[in-house]
Short mmCIF file of C-alpha atoms in Angstrom, two decimals:
data_model
loop_
_atom_site.label_atom_id
_atom_site.label_comp_id
_atom_site.label_asym_id
_atom_site.label_seq_id
_atom_site.Cartn_x
_atom_site.Cartn_y
_atom_site.Cartn_z
CA MET A 1 12.98 36.99 40.05
CA LYS A 2 14.54 39.72 38.07
CA ARG A 3 15.41 38.76 34.48
CA LYS A 4 18.63 40.01 33.06
CA PHE A 5 18.28 40.98 29.42
CA PRO A 6 21.37 40.63 27.17
CA LYS A 7 22.92 43.65 25.60
CA PRO A 8 22.43 43.92 21.73
CA GLY A 9 25.23 42.02 20.12
CA ALA A 10 27.37 42.98 17.14
CA ARG A 11 25.23 40.90 14.76
CA ILE A 12 22.17 42.97 15.67
CA ILE A 13 23.89 46.23 15.10
CA LYS A 14 25.51 45.03 11.86
CA SER A 15 22.10 43.92 10.60
CA SER A 16 20.68 47.41 11.12
CA ILE A 17 23.72 48.99 9.42
CA ALA A 18 23.42 46.66 6.39
CA VAL A 19 19.70 47.38 5.93
CA SER A 20 20.41 51.12 6.17
CA LEU A 21 23.00 50.88 3.45
CA CYS A 22 20.63 49.00 1.28
CA MET A 23 18.12 51.81 1.65
CA MET A 24 20.79 54.43 0.89
CA ILE A 25 21.77 52.57 -2.32
CA TYR A 26 18.08 52.28 -3.30
CA PHE A 27 17.76 56.09 -2.93
CA LEU A 28 20.80 56.58 -5.20
CA ARG A 29 19.26 54.14 -7.71
CA THR A 30 16.14 56.23 -7.97
CA LEU A 31 18.29 58.89 -9.52
CA LEU A 32 19.29 56.62 -12.37
CA PRO A 33 17.22 56.17 -15.55
CA LEU A 34 17.36 52.32 -15.56
CA GLY A 35 14.86 51.66 -12.78
CA ASN A 36 15.28 51.65 -9.12
CA GLY A 37 14.28 48.16 -7.99
CA ILE A 38 12.69 47.12 -4.63
CA PRO A 39 14.87 47.69 -1.44
CA PHE A 40 12.88 44.96 0.36
CA TYR A 41 14.79 42.22 -1.59
CA SER A 42 18.20 43.87 -0.93
CA ALA A 43 17.44 43.99 2.78
CA LEU A 44 16.40 40.36 2.82
CA ALA A 45 19.59 39.24 1.12
CA ALA A 46 21.73 41.36 3.39
CA LEU A 47 20.08 39.92 6.54
CA TRP A 48 20.49 36.43 5.29
CA CYS A 49 24.26 36.98 4.96
CA MET A 50 24.53 38.14 8.59
CA GLN A 51 26.16 34.93 9.92
CA PRO A 52 28.41 34.44 12.90
CA TYR A 53 31.37 33.13 11.05
CA GLN A 54 33.13 34.08 7.77
CA ASN A 55 32.74 30.62 6.25
CA SER A 56 29.02 30.56 6.97
CA THR A 57 28.69 34.09 5.57
CA LYS A 58 30.29 33.22 2.29
CA GLU A 59 28.29 29.93 2.14
CA MET A 60 24.99 31.78 2.64
CA ALA A 61 25.96 34.42 0.01
CA LEU A 62 26.72 31.62 -2.54
CA GLN A 63 23.37 29.97 -1.73
CA ARG A 64 21.42 33.16 -2.11
CA SER A 65 23.25 33.94 -5.43
CA ALA A 66 22.60 30.48 -6.91
CA GLY A 67 19.02 30.45 -5.81
CA THR A 68 18.37 33.86 -7.23
CA LEU A 69 19.83 33.08 -10.66
CA ILE A 70 18.01 29.73 -10.93
CA GLY A 71 14.66 31.32 -9.94
CA ALA A 72 15.25 34.36 -12.22
CA VAL A 73 16.03 32.11 -15.32
CA TYR A 74 12.88 30.07 -14.87
CA GLY A 75 10.81 33.16 -14.15
CA LEU A 76 12.11 34.68 -17.38
CA ILE A 77 11.11 31.54 -19.32
CA ILE A 78 7.52 31.86 -18.02
CA LEU A 79 7.46 35.54 -18.89
CA VAL A 80 8.50 34.79 -22.44
CA PHE A 81 5.83 32.02 -22.65
CA ILE A 82 3.18 34.45 -21.49
CA GLN A 83 4.18 37.05 -24.01
CA LEU A 84 4.46 34.74 -26.98
CA CYS A 85 1.20 32.92 -26.29
CA ASN A 86 -0.61 36.09 -25.31
CA VAL A 87 -1.87 34.47 -21.94
CA ASN A 88 -4.41 36.76 -20.21
CA SER A 89 -5.75 34.34 -17.56
CA GLN A 90 -4.29 34.75 -14.05
CA MET A 91 -5.46 31.29 -13.00
CA LEU A 92 -3.53 29.69 -15.98
CA VAL A 93 -0.44 31.66 -14.86
CA TYR A 94 -0.90 30.48 -11.25
CA PHE A 95 -1.36 26.84 -12.30
CA THR A 96 1.65 26.98 -14.65
CA ALA A 97 3.83 28.55 -11.90
CA SER A 98 2.81 25.69 -9.54
CA VAL A 99 3.83 22.98 -12.14
CA MET A 100 7.06 24.88 -13.00
CA LEU A 101 8.20 24.57 -9.40
CA ILE A 102 9.13 20.95 -10.23
CA PRO A 103 11.88 21.85 -12.76
CA VAL A 104 13.02 24.76 -10.53
CA LEU A 105 13.54 22.37 -7.57
CA TYR A 106 15.02 19.58 -9.78
CA THR A 107 17.53 22.01 -11.16
CA THR A 108 18.80 22.79 -7.69
CA VAL A 109 19.26 19.06 -7.13
CA VAL A 110 21.13 18.43 -10.40
CA MET A 111 23.36 21.46 -9.79
CA ASN A 112 23.97 20.24 -6.23
CA LYS A 113 22.49 23.39 -4.81
CA LYS A 114 19.80 21.85 -2.65
CA ASN A 115 20.33 24.49 0.07
CA ALA A 116 19.41 27.22 -2.50
CA SER A 117 16.09 25.63 -3.44
CA PHE A 118 14.04 27.82 -1.14
CA PHE A 119 15.51 30.99 -2.67
CA SER A 120 14.98 29.73 -6.15
CA CYS A 121 11.23 29.21 -5.46
CA VAL A 122 10.89 32.61 -3.72
CA VAL A 123 12.55 34.43 -6.70
CA PHE A 124 10.62 32.45 -9.27
CA LEU A 125 7.20 32.97 -7.63
CA SER A 126 7.86 36.65 -6.88
CA ILE A 127 8.46 37.13 -10.64
CA VAL A 128 5.71 35.06 -12.10
CA LEU A 129 2.84 35.72 -9.59
CA THR A 130 3.25 39.45 -9.19
CA HIS A 131 4.73 40.74 -12.49
CA SER A 132 3.47 38.53 -15.33
CA PHE A 133 1.19 41.19 -16.64
CA ASP A 134 3.39 44.20 -16.24
CA GLU A 135 4.16 46.30 -19.23
CA ASN A 136 7.81 45.56 -19.01
CA PRO A 137 8.25 42.43 -16.75
CA TYR A 138 11.78 41.86 -18.02
CA LEU A 139 12.98 44.94 -16.28
CA PHE A 140 11.61 43.57 -12.97
CA VAL A 141 13.64 40.33 -13.54
CA LEU A 142 16.81 42.40 -13.98
CA ASN A 143 16.11 44.59 -11.02
CA ARG A 144 15.18 41.52 -8.91
CA ILE A 145 18.60 40.01 -9.66
CA LEU A 146 20.31 43.37 -9.03
CA ASP A 147 18.45 43.88 -5.72
CA THR A 148 19.56 40.53 -4.44
CA PHE A 149 23.26 40.93 -5.49
CA ILE A 150 23.32 44.45 -3.94
CA GLY A 151 21.99 42.96 -0.64
CA ILE A 152 24.58 40.15 -0.76
CA ALA A 153 27.42 42.53 -1.39
CA VAL A 154 26.31 44.85 1.47
CA GLY A 155 25.62 41.94 3.87
CA VAL A 156 29.03 40.29 3.20
CA GLY A 157 30.86 43.64 3.33
CA VAL A 158 29.30 44.76 6.57
CA ASN A 159 29.66 41.34 8.31
CA GLU A 160 33.32 40.92 7.26
CA PHE A 161 34.35 44.48 8.10
CA ARG A 162 37.10 44.57 10.73
CA LEU A 163 39.14 47.30 12.07
CA PRO A 164 42.85 46.83 11.45
CA VAL A 165 44.36 45.04 14.53
CA LYS A 166 47.46 43.00 15.34
CA HIS A 167 47.18 39.57 17.13
CA ASP A 168 49.24 38.22 20.00
CA ASP A 169 50.34 34.96 18.37
CA ALA A 170 53.19 34.48 20.92
CA THR A 171 50.98 33.75 23.92
CA LEU A 172 49.23 30.53 24.96
CA PHE A 173 45.92 31.39 26.59
CA ILE A 174 44.51 28.81 29.07
CA SER A 175 41.08 29.05 30.74
CA GLY A 176 39.12 27.11 33.16
CA ILE A 177 35.46 26.38 32.46
CA ASP A 178 33.05 26.56 35.37
CA SER A 179 32.37 30.25 36.40
CA VAL A 180 35.26 31.25 34.04
CA LEU A 181 34.52 30.48 30.42
CA ILE A 182 30.93 29.31 31.01
CA SER A 183 28.64 31.26 33.40
CA ASP A 184 25.21 30.55 34.64
CA SER A 185 23.61 33.03 32.30
CA PRO A 186 21.90 31.40 29.35
CA TYR A 187 22.55 34.43 27.13
CA SER A 188 26.30 34.34 27.60
CA ILE A 189 26.94 30.77 26.34
CA PRO A 190 26.11 31.33 22.66
CA TYR A 191 28.01 34.62 22.61
CA SER A 192 30.97 33.08 24.32
CA LYS A 193 31.24 30.19 21.86
CA VAL A 194 30.80 32.37 18.78
CA GLU A 195 33.37 34.89 19.89
CA LEU A 196 35.83 32.21 21.08
CA ASN A 197 35.58 30.43 17.65
CA ARG A 198 36.42 33.73 15.92
CA LEU A 199 39.43 34.27 18.15
CA ILE A 200 40.70 30.64 17.45
CA ALA A 201 40.11 31.22 13.70
CA GLU A 202 42.17 34.40 13.90
CA GLY A 203 45.09 32.31 15.24
CA MET A 204 44.73 32.52 19.03
CA ASN A 205 46.64 29.75 20.85
CA PHE A 206 43.81 28.77 23.20
CA THR A 207 43.11 25.74 25.28
CA ILE A 208 41.38 24.57 28.46
CA SER A 209 42.48 23.30 31.74
CA THR A 210 39.90 21.57 33.91
CA ILE A 211 39.28 18.95 36.47
CA HIS A 212 36.45 17.50 34.27
CA THR A 213 36.93 14.27 32.41
CA PRO A 214 36.71 14.37 28.59
CA SER A 215 33.13 12.96 28.73
CA GLU A 216 32.09 15.89 30.97
CA LEU A 217 34.11 18.48 29.02
CA ILE A 218 32.99 17.72 25.45
CA PRO A 219 29.30 18.44 25.95
CA LEU A 220 30.13 21.76 27.76
CA MET A 221 32.32 22.82 24.81
CA ALA A 222 30.08 21.60 22.06
CA GLY A 223 30.22 24.05 19.20
CA VAL A 224 33.73 25.34 20.06
CA ASN A 225 36.38 24.55 17.47
CA LEU A 226 39.24 23.72 19.81
CA LYS A 227 42.39 23.11 17.88
CA LEU A 228 44.92 22.44 20.70
CA PRO A 229 44.96 19.55 23.10
CA VAL A 230 43.08 20.19 26.42
CA ILE A 231 44.26 19.47 29.92
CA VAL A 232 41.72 17.30 31.69
CA MET A 233 41.29 15.53 34.98
CA ASP A 234 43.23 18.19 36.88
CA GLY A 235 46.44 17.67 34.93
CA ALA A 236 46.42 13.89 34.92
CA ALA A 237 45.82 13.73 31.16
CA LEU A 238 46.34 15.72 27.91
CA TYR A 239 43.40 15.02 25.57
CA ASP A 240 42.94 15.72 21.88
CA ILE A 241 39.22 16.24 21.31
CA SER A 242 39.31 16.14 17.48
CA ASP A 243 40.89 12.69 17.46
CA ASN A 244 39.53 11.39 20.79
CA THR A 245 43.05 10.51 21.85
CA TYR A 246 44.91 10.67 25.15
CA LEU A 247 48.24 12.32 24.22
CA GLU A 248 49.74 12.23 27.67
CA THR A 249 48.69 10.54 30.99
CA VAL A 250 50.04 10.38 34.54
CA ALA A 251 48.75 7.22 36.31
CA LEU A 252 48.63 6.21 39.87
CA ASP A 253 50.98 3.49 41.04
CA ASN A 254 48.93 0.21 40.72
CA ASP A 255 49.81 -1.02 44.18
CA VAL A 256 48.90 2.39 45.65
CA SER A 257 45.58 2.56 43.70
CA ASN A 258 44.61 -0.93 44.90
CA ALA A 259 45.45 -0.02 48.48
CA ILE A 260 43.35 3.21 48.12
CA VAL A 261 40.43 1.29 46.75
CA SER A 262 40.53 -1.27 49.52
CA TYR A 263 40.90 1.44 52.18
CA ILE A 264 37.91 3.37 50.74
CA ARG A 265 35.59 0.31 50.66
CA ALA A 266 36.70 -0.81 54.07
CA HIS A 267 35.45 2.40 55.49
CA GLY A 268 31.99 2.16 54.03
CA PHE A 269 32.41 4.17 50.81
CA GLU A 270 32.08 3.19 47.17
CA CYS A 271 34.25 4.60 44.37
CA PHE A 272 34.72 4.90 40.59
CA VAL A 273 38.05 3.75 39.28
CA SER A 274 39.00 5.28 35.94
CA ALA A 275 41.46 3.09 34.09
CA LEU A 276 42.95 3.82 30.66
CA TYR A 277 43.44 0.98 28.13
CA ASP A 278 45.12 2.23 24.95
CA HIS A 279 42.97 5.33 24.30
CA THR A 280 39.76 4.05 25.99
CA LEU A 281 38.85 5.16 29.50
CA LEU A 282 36.87 2.60 31.49
CA ASN A 283 35.17 3.48 34.62
CA TYR A 284 34.83 0.56 37.11
CA TYR A 285 32.24 0.72 39.77
CA ASP A 286 30.90 -1.68 42.36
CA GLY A 287 27.67 -0.39 43.85
CA VAL A 288 25.75 2.88 43.54
CA ILE A 289 24.71 3.37 47.03
CA ASN A 290 23.73 7.07 47.51
CA GLU A 291 21.85 9.74 45.63
CA GLY A 292 25.02 11.64 44.51
CA GLU A 293 26.59 8.52 43.01
CA ARG A 294 23.36 7.63 41.29
CA SER A 295 22.85 11.08 39.72
CA TYR A 296 26.45 11.12 38.45
CA PHE A 297 26.25 7.50 37.14
CA GLU A 298 22.96 8.00 35.31
CA LYS A 299 24.13 11.17 33.70
CA GLN A 300 27.55 10.01 32.57
CA LYS A 301 26.74 6.44 31.41
CA LYS A 302 24.84 8.06 28.47
CA SER A 303 27.88 9.74 27.17
CA PRO A 304 29.59 8.03 24.18
CA TYR A 305 32.91 9.11 25.72
CA CYS A 306 32.34 7.39 28.99
CA ASN A 307 32.30 3.62 29.48
CA TYR A 308 31.19 2.08 32.74
CA VAL A 309 32.01 -1.47 33.62
CA HIS A 310 31.19 -3.39 36.87
CA CYS A 311 34.27 -4.00 38.87
CA SER A 312 33.63 -7.83 38.72
CA PHE A 313 34.86 -7.67 35.09
CA ARG A 314 38.07 -5.84 35.96
CA ASN A 315 41.22 -7.72 35.12
CA LYS A 316 43.97 -6.23 37.28
CA LYS A 317 46.63 -8.37 35.42
CA MET A 318 46.09 -6.35 32.31
CA ASN A 319 48.35 -3.40 31.59
CA GLU A 320 45.97 -0.84 32.99
CA LYS A 321 46.68 2.74 33.93
CA ILE A 322 44.63 4.04 36.85
CA ILE A 323 44.22 7.82 36.15
CA CYS A 324 41.75 8.73 38.80
CA ILE A 325 39.68 7.31 41.74
CA SER A 326 36.52 9.24 42.55
CA VAL A 327 34.24 9.19 45.54
CA ILE A 328 30.87 10.98 45.82
CA GLU A 329 29.45 11.46 49.21
CA LYS A 330 27.91 14.04 51.62
CA SER A 331 30.08 17.00 52.40
CA ASP A 332 31.03 16.12 55.98
CA ARG A 333 31.95 12.50 55.18
CA ILE A 334 33.98 13.56 52.08
CA MET A 335 36.09 16.02 54.17
CA HIS A 336 36.70 13.38 56.79
CA LEU A 337 37.76 10.89 54.16
CA LYS A 338 40.09 13.47 52.56
CA LYS A 339 41.94 13.96 55.84
CA GLU A 340 42.36 10.22 56.34
CA LEU A 341 43.56 9.53 52.82
CA GLU A 342 46.08 12.41 52.98
CA LYS A 343 47.38 10.90 56.38
CA HIS A 344 47.84 7.47 54.87
CA PHE A 345 48.80 8.19 51.23
CA ASN A 346 50.09 11.79 51.33
CA THR A 347 53.30 11.46 49.35
CA ALA A 348 51.84 9.18 46.70
CA VAL A 349 48.54 11.07 45.75
CA ARG A 350 47.08 14.46 45.21
CA ILE A 351 43.44 14.89 46.28
CA ALA A 352 40.96 17.50 44.88
CA VAL A 353 37.44 18.10 46.12
CA THR A 354 34.80 19.68 43.91
CA GLU A 355 31.04 20.33 43.83
CA SER A 356 28.77 17.64 42.38
CA ASP A 357 25.61 17.92 40.45
CA CYS A 358 23.67 16.71 43.41
CA GLU A 359 22.94 19.11 46.28
CA HIS A 360 24.81 18.47 49.59
CA TYR A 361 27.16 16.03 47.90
CA LEU A 362 30.85 16.55 47.00
CA CYS A 363 33.13 14.70 44.70
CA LEU A 364 36.57 13.69 45.84
CA LYS A 365 39.11 12.89 43.15
CA ILE A 366 42.45 11.14 43.75
CA TYR A 367 45.32 11.51 41.24
CA SER A 368 48.97 10.70 41.21
CA SER A 369 51.16 13.21 43.00
CA TYR A 370 53.00 13.62 39.76
CA ALA A 371 49.97 14.76 37.89
CA SER A 372 50.34 18.45 37.30
CA LYS A 373 48.58 21.15 35.24
CA ASN A 374 51.86 23.09 34.94
CA THR A 375 53.54 20.11 33.41
CA MET A 376 50.85 19.72 30.82
CA ILE A 377 50.82 23.47 30.19
CA GLU A 378 54.52 23.33 29.35
CA LYS A 379 54.00 20.51 26.87
CA ILE A 380 51.36 22.57 25.06
CA ARG A 381 53.48 25.64 25.17
CA ALA A 382 56.40 23.77 23.54
CA PHE A 383 54.00 22.35 20.87
CA THR A 384 52.70 25.90 20.01
CA ASN A 385 56.24 27.56 20.38
CA SER A 386 54.47 30.12 22.61
CA GLU A 387 56.74 32.57 24.36
CA LYS A 388 54.47 32.92 27.38
CA THR A 389 51.17 31.73 28.96
CA ILE A 390 48.23 33.60 30.42
CA THR A 391 45.88 31.59 32.62
CA PHE A 392 42.28 32.46 33.55
CA GLY A 393 40.64 31.07 36.63
CA SER A 394 38.21 31.68 39.51
CA ILE A 395 40.59 30.98 42.39
CA LYS A 396 42.26 34.13 43.54
CA GLY A 397 46.04 34.11 43.43
CA ALA A 398 46.20 30.78 41.49
CA TYR A 399 45.87 32.28 37.95
CA ASP A 400 47.27 35.21 35.99
CA ILE A 401 43.82 36.56 35.33
CA TYR A 402 41.34 36.25 38.28
CA ILE A 403 37.75 35.96 37.23
CA GLU A 404 35.43 37.02 39.92
CA ASP A 405 32.26 38.04 38.08
CA GLY A 406 30.94 34.66 37.07
CA GLY A 407 32.90 34.54 33.82
CA GLY A 408 31.22 33.88 30.40
CA ASN A 409 31.04 37.14 28.35
CA ASN A 410 33.40 39.07 30.55
CA THR A 411 36.09 36.40 30.21
CA ILE A 412 35.74 36.43 26.40
CA LYS A 413 35.99 40.20 26.42
CA LYS A 414 39.28 39.96 28.41
CA LEU A 415 40.60 37.44 25.95
CA LYS A 416 39.73 39.65 23.09
CA LYS A 417 41.42 42.62 24.65
CA LEU A 418 44.61 40.70 25.28
CA PHE A 419 44.70 38.96 21.91
CA ARG A 420 43.80 41.93 19.74
CA SER A 421 45.31 45.35 19.81
CA SER A 422 44.94 48.35 17.41
CA TRP A 423 47.62 49.28 14.97
CA LEU A 424 46.62 52.88 15.42
#
């Protein structure tokens, strides 16, 4: 099998540029009479500040700064002690440094800088263990601090640099998931999520429209800071991931749903009935009789967003909303069932057939005929005051932007191109 290697990302290129700038600054410092420091420490600090997001970059810069100052102060204290006591034994210095790690680490705890403890120790030990007997160790402490702050400044500056662009804040961008936003390539997923988070942070009105349930969607989009509600279950529900709340739902008629379940079971199939109570989705099941159902059931029942209850506990007298009825079976049987259901319940329902996780099995989903992605899109569009929408999908002719190359990185690049444009 041929392995596809990813292209070098922006973070890799920026890291190289930041280190190069640190080396240039070091060269310029050699021309000054105050000492020239060690570029290694600047490079380390710059690399540490190379983070995917602005918030994490600033956080790492603050950690590195705090750690450097704490370590340098304690290192200076040890140097003064060595000078005043005229210590000449390296072993005594090593032992003293080991004991002094206790107050170094304790200071980071007291100052609520626990994440900086590693840097404090590194700076402290680099000063005490390698420069205690220098002719002018205090100059090294000064240069050590200066080296770190130069690296931090360069790292933050390079990482935060952006060419001047204008953003399309008037458009609502809506994307599918499978083979659109997420591809099969393991390299594209981290890149896609990082870049998508950056676009959302810059103000992009972005959301997702999918046939997946929230319990299926949330793991797929873990790590993405979605701010807008998402369209789930093929337009049957509008879901707020941050609050775990169903904002809008379109339910099947109860009499129709009961008739469909009876029809399905009378013809030798089992089904999952997804009923909404308040903001909790319960999935009723009877038996798990085939491999496809078992695979789906075993996977989904572990999700904290998915609740399975045996149908013997179902109370049909309660005010339940049947959002979806699902059947998982082999391909030929599913397609036959689809034709029969459309024949008997055509005006009351809308039927969608998708791939399942189990080979040779398909998943048939039954929704209300009133459930519509377009209706939910209009609700989000009104919420964001967007002037227009642009949809991304893998079905030709059904979306504004047709994704035919497997999605992932290429979809993100198209989003970036549409959202950002140069002022120049």
